[in-house]
PDB file of C-alpha atoms in Angstrom:
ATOM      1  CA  UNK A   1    -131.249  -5.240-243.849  1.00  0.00           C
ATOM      2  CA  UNK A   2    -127.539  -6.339-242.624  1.00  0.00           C
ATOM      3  CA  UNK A   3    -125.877  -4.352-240.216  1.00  0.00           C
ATOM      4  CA  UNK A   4    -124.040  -2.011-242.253  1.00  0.00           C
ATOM      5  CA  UNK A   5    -126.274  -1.057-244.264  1.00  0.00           C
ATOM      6  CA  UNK A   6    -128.985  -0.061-241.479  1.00  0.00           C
ATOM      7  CA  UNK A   7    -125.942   1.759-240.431  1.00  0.00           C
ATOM      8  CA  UNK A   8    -125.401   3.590-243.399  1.00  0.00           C
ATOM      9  CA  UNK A   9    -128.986   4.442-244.108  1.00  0.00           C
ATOM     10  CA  UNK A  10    -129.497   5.346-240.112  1.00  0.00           C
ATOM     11  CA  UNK A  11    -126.618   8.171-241.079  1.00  0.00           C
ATOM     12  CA  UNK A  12    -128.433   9.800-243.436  1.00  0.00           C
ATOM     13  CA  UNK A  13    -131.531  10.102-241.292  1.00  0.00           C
ATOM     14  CA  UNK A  14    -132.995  12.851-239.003  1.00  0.00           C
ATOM     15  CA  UNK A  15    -133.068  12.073-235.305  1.00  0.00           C
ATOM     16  CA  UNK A  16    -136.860  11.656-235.281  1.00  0.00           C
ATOM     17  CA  UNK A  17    -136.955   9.154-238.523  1.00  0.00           C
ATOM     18  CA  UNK A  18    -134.584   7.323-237.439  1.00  0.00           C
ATOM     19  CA  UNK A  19    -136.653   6.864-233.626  1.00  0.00           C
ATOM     20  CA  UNK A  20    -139.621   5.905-235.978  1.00  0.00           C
ATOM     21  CA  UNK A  21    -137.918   3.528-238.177  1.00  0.00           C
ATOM     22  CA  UNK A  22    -135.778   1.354-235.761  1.00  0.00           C
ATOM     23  CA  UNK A  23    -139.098   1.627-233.243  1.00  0.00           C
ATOM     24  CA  UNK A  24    -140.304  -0.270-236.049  1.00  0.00           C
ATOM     25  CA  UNK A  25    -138.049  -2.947-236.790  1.00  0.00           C
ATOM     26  CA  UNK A  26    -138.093  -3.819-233.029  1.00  0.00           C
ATOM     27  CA  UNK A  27    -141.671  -3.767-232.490  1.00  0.00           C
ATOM     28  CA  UNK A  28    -141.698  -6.585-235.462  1.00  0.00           C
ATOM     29  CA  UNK A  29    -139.147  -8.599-233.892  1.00  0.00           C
ATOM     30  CA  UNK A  30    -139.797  -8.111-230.149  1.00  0.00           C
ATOM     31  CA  UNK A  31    -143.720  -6.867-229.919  1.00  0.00           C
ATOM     32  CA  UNK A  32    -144.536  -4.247-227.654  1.00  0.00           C
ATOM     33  CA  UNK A  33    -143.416  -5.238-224.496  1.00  0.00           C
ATOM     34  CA  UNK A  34    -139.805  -6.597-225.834  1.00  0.00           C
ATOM     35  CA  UNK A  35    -139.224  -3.072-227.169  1.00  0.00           C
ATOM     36  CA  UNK A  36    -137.504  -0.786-224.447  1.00  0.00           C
ATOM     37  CA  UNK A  37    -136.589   2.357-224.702  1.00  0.00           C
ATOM     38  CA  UNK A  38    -132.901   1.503-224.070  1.00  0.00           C
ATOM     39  CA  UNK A  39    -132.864  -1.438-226.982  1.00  0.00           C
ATOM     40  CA  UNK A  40    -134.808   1.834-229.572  1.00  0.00           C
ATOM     41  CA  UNK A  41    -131.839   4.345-228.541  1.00  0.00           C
ATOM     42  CA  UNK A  42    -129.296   1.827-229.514  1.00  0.00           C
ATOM     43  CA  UNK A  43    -130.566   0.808-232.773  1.00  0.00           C
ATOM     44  CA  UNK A  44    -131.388   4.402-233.593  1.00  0.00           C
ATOM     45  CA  UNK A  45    -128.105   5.512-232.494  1.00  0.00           C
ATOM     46  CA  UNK A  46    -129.144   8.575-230.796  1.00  0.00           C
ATOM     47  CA  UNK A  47    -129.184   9.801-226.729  1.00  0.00           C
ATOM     48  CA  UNK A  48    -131.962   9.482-224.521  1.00  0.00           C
ATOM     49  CA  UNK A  49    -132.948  13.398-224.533  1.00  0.00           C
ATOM     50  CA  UNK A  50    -132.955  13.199-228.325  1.00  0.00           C
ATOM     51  CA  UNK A  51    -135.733  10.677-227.598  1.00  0.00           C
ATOM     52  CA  UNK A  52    -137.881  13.008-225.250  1.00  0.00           C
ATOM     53  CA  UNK A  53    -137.169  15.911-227.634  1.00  0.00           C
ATOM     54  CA  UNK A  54    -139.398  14.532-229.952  1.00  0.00           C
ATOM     55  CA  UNK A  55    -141.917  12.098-228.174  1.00  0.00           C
ATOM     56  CA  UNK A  56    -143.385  12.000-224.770  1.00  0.00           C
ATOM     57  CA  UNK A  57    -142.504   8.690-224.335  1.00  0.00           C
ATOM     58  CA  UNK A  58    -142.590   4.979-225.201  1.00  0.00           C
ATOM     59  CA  UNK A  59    -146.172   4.753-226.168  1.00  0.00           C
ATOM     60  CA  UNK A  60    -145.938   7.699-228.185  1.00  0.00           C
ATOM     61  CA  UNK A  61    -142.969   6.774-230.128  1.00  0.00           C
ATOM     62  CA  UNK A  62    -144.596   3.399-230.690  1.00  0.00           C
ATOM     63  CA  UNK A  63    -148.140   5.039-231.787  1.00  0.00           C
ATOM     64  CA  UNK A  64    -146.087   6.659-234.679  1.00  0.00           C
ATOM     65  CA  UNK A  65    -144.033   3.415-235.478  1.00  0.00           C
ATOM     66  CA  UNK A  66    -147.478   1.432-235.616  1.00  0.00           C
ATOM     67  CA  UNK A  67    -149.169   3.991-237.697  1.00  0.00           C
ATOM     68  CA  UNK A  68    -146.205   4.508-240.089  1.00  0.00           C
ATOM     69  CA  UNK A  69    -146.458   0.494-240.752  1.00  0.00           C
ATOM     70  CA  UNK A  70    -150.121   0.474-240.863  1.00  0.00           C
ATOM     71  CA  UNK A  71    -149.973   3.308-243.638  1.00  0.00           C
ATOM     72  CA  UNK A  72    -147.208   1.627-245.806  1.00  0.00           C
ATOM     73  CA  UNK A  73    -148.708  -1.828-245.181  1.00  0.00           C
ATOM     74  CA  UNK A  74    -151.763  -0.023-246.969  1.00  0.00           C
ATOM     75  CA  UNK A  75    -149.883   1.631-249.696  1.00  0.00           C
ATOM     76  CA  UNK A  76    -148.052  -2.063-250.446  1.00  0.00           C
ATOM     77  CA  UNK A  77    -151.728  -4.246-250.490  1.00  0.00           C
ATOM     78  CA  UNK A  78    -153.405  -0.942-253.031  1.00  0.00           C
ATOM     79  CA  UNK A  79    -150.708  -1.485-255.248  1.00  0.00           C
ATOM     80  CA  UNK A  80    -152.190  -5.063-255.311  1.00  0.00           C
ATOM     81  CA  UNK A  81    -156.090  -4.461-254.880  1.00  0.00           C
ATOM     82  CA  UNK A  82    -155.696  -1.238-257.454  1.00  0.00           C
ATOM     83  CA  UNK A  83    -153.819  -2.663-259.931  1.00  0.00           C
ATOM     84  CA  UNK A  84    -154.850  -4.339-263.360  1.00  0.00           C
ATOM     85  CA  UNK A  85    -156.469  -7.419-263.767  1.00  0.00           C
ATOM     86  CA  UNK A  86    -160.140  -9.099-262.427  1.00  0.00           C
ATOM     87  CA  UNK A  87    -160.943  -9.267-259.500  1.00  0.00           C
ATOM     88  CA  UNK A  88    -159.829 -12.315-259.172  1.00  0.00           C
ATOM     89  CA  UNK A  89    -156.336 -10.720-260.894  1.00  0.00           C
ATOM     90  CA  UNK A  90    -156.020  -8.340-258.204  1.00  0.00           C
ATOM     91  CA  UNK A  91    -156.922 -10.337-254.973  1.00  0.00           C
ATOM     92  CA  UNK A  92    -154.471 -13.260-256.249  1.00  0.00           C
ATOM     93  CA  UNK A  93    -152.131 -10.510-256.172  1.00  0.00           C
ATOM     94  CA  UNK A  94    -152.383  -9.208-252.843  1.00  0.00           C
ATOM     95  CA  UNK A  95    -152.444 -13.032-251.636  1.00  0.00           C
ATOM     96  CA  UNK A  96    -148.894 -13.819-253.875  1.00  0.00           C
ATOM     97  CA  UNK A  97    -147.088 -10.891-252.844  1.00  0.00           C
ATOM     98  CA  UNK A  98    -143.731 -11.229-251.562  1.00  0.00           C
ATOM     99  CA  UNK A  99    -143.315 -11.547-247.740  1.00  0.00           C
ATOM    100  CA  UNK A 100    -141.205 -12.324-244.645  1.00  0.00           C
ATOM    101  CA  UNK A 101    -143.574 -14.920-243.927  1.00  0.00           C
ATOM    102  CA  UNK A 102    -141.711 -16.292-240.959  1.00  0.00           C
ATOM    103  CA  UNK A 103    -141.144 -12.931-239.280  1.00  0.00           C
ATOM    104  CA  UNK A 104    -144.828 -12.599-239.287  1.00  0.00           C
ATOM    105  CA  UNK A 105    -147.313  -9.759-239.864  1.00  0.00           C
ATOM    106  CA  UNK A 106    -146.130  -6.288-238.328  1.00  0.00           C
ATOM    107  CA  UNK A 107    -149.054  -5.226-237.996  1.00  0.00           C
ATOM    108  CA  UNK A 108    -151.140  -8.525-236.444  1.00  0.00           C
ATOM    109  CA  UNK A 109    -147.669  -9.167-234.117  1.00  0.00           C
ATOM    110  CA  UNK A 110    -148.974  -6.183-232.414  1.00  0.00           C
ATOM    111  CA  UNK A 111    -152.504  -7.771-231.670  1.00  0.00           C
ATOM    112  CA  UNK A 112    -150.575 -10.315-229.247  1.00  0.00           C
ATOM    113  CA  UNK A 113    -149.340  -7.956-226.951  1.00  0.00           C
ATOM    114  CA  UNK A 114    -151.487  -7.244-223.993  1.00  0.00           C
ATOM    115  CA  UNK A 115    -150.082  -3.440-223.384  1.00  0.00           C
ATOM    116  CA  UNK A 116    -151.588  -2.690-227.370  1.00  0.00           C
ATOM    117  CA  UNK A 117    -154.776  -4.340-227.536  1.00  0.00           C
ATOM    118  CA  UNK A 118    -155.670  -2.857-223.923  1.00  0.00           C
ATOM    119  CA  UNK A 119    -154.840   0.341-225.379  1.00  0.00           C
ATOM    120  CA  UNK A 120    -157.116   2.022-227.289  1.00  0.00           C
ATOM    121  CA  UNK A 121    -155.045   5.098-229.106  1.00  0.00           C
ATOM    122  CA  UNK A 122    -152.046   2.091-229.334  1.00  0.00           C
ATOM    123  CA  UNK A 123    -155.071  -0.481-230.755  1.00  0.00           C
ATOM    124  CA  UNK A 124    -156.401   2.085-233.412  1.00  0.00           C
ATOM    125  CA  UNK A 125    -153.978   2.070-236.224  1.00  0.00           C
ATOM    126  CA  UNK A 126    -154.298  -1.651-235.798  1.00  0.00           C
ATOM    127  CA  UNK A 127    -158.326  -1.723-236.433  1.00  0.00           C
ATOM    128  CA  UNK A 128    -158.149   0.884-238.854  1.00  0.00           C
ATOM    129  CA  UNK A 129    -155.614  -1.037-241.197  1.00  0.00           C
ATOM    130  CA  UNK A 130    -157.333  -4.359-240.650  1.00  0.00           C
ATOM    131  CA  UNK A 131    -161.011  -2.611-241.421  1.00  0.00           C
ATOM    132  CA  UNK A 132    -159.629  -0.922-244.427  1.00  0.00           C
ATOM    133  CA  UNK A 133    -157.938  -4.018-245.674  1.00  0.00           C
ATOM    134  CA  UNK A 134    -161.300  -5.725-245.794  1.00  0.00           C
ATOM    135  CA  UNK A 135    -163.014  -3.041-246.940  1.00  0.00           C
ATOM    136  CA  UNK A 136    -160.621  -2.655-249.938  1.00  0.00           C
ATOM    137  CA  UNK A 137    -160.854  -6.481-251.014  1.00  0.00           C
ATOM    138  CA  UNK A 138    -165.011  -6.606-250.488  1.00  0.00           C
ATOM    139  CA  UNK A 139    -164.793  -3.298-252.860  1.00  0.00           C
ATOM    140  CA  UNK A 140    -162.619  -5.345-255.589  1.00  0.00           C
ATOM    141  CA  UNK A 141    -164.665  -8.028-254.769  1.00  0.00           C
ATOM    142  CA  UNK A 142    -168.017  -6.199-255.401  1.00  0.00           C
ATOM    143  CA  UNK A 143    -166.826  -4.763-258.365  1.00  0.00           C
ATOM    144  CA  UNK A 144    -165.939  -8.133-259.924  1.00  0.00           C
ATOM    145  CA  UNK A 145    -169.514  -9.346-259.031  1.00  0.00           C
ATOM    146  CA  UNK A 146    -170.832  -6.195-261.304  1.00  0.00           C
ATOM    147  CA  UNK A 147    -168.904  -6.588-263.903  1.00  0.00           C
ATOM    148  CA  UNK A 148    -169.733 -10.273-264.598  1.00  0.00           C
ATOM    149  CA  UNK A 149    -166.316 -11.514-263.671  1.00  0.00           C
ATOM    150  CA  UNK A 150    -167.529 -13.383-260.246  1.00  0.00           C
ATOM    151  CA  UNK A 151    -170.498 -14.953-259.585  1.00  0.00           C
ATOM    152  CA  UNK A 152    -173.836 -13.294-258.255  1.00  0.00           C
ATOM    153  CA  UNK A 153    -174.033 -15.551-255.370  1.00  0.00           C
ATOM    154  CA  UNK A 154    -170.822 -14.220-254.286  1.00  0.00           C
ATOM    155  CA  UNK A 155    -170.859 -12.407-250.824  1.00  0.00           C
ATOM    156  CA  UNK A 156    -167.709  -9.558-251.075  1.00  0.00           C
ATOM    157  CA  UNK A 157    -168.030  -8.714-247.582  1.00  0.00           C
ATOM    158  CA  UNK A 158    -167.681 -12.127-246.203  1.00  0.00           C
ATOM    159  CA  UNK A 159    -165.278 -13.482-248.184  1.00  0.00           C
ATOM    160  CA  UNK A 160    -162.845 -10.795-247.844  1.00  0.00           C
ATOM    161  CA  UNK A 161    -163.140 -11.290-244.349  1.00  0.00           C
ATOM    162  CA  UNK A 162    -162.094 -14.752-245.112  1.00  0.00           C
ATOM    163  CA  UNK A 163    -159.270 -13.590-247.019  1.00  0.00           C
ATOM    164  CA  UNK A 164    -158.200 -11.402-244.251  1.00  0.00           C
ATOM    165  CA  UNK A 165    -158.125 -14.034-242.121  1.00  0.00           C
ATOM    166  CA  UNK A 166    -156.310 -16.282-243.983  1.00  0.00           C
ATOM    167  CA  UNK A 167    -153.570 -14.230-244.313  1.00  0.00           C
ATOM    168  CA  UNK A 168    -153.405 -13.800-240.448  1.00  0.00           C
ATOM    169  CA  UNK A 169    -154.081 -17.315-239.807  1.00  0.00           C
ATOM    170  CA  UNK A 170    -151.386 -18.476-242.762  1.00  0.00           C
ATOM    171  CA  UNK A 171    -148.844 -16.103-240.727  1.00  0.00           C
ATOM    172  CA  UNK A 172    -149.305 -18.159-237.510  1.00  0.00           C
ATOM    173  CA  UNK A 173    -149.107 -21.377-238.842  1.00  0.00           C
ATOM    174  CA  UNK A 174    -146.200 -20.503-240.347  1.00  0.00           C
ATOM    175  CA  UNK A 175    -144.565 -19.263-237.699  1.00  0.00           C
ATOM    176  CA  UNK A 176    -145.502 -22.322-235.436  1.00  0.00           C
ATOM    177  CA  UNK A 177    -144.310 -24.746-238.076  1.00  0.00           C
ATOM    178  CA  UNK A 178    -141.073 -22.333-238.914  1.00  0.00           C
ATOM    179  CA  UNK A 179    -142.044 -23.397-242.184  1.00  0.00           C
ATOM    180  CA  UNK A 180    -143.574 -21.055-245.218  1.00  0.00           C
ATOM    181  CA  UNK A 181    -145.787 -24.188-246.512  1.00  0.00           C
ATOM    182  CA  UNK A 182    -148.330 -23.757-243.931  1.00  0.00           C
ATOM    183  CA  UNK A 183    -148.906 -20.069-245.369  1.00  0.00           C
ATOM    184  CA  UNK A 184    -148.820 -20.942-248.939  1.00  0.00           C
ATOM    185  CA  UNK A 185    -151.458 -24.086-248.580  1.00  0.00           C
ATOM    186  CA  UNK A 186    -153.326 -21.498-246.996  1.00  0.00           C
ATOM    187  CA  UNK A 187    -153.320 -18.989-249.605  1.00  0.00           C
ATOM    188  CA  UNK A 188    -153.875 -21.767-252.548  1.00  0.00           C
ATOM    189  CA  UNK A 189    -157.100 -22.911-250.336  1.00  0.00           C
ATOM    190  CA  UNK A 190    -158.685 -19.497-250.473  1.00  0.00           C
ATOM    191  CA  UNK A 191    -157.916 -19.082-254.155  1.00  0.00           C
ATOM    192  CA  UNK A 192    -158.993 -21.908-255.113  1.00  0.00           C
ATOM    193  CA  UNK A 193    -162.520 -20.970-253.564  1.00  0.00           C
ATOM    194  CA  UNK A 194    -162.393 -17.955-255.266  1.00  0.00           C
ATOM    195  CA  UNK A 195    -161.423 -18.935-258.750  1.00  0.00           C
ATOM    196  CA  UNK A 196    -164.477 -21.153-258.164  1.00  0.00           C
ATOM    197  CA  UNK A 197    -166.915 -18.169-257.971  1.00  0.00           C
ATOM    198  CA  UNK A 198    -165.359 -16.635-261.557  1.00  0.00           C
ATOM    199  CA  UNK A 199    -167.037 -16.638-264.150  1.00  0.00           C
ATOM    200  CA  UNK A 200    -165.928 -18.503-266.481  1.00  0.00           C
ATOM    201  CA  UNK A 201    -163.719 -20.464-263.509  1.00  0.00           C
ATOM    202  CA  UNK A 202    -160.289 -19.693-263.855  1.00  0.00           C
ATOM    203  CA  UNK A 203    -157.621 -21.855-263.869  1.00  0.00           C
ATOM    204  CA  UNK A 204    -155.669 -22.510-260.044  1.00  0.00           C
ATOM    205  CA  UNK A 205    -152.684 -19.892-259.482  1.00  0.00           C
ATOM    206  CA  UNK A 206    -149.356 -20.740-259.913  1.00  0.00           C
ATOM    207  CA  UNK A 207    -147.734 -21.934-256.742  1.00  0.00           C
ATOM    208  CA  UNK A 208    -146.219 -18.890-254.123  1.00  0.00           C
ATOM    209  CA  UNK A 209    -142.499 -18.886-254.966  1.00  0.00           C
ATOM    210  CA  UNK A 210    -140.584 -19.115-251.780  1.00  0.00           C
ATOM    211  CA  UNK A 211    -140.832 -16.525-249.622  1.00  0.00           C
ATOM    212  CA  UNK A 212    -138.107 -14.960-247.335  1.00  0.00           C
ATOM    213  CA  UNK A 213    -137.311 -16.002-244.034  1.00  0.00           C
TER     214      UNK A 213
END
């Protein structure tokens, strides 16, 4: 979002959204500990005793920024895992979503900050997201295995685990390489395993467009 436009959009907020929102765009770009109270005022655009007004504090502000991303994070990957298809349909469609692959994941960027994952109410959103996301793909997963569509032989708990994982792991590489192809090798590998399991096999997925910076 260019300047102007957060701008514009920041206007047309209430004082509390508008703590939640830019407490999220700095806790994806700086992590926990980057984030200061000072650099969330600025980008909000709003005094210091509009901040306490609201929240108790840094931590809490950031609890509600973390759970608001963890919650639409969700709401983006069920329009994926709930939408039409196979299994195999749905999955590939989580995997091939867009994303900012070289900004990384706004939720796992918060796993590398020492203040979060020594906090347990700050950790929490974190686990819960993560353990629904898994949950959600070994459900599609499970389902697929009923209906015929995957093989028997098929663990759904394990391999969406894997698939999990290699979303986290694809986000990393990426990041280290500054360089999207790391992610989307990734992301063939796995499907490629899975459109292995389908029955009848399925042909590979079309290659992940580019994705934004």
């Amino acid at each position: 979002m260019g300047t102007q436009e957060r701008l514009g959009t920041r206007e047309r907020l209430g004082t509390q959204e508008r703590l939640v929102r830019s407490t999220q765009e700095l806790l994806w770009e700086r992590g926990y500990v980057g984030t200061s109270p000072k650099a969330i005022l600025e980008r909000a655009g709003v005094g210091q005793g509009s901040m306490y007004h609201h929240f108790s504090g840094k931590a809490d502000l950031a609890l509600a920024a973390i759970r608001r991303t963890a919650e639409e994070m969700q709401q983006t990957a069920e329009e994926c895992l709930g939408g039409p298809g196979t299994a195999y349909d749905r999955v590939a469609a989580y995997l091939l979503r867009e994303r900012q692959v070289l900004r990384g994941c706004p939720i796992g960027r918060m796993t590398q900050d020492r203040d979060v994952v020594h906090s347990p109410e700050l950790r929490a959103p974190l686990d819960e997201m993560f353990g629904w996301l898994r949950g959600r793909i070994a459900e599609v997963l499970t389902e697929g295995r009923r209906r015929g569509e995957l093989a028997a032989e098929l663990d759904p708990v394990a391999t969406a685990a894997t698939v999990a994982a290699v979303v986290q792991g694809g986000y990393v590489l990426a990041r280290a390489a500054d360089a999207t192809a790391p992610f989307d090798a990734a992301v063939q590998g796995v499907l490629a395993l899975l459109a292995a399991q389908a029955t009848p096999p399925v042909p590979p997925a079309s290659p992940v467009p580019p994705a934004s910076a």
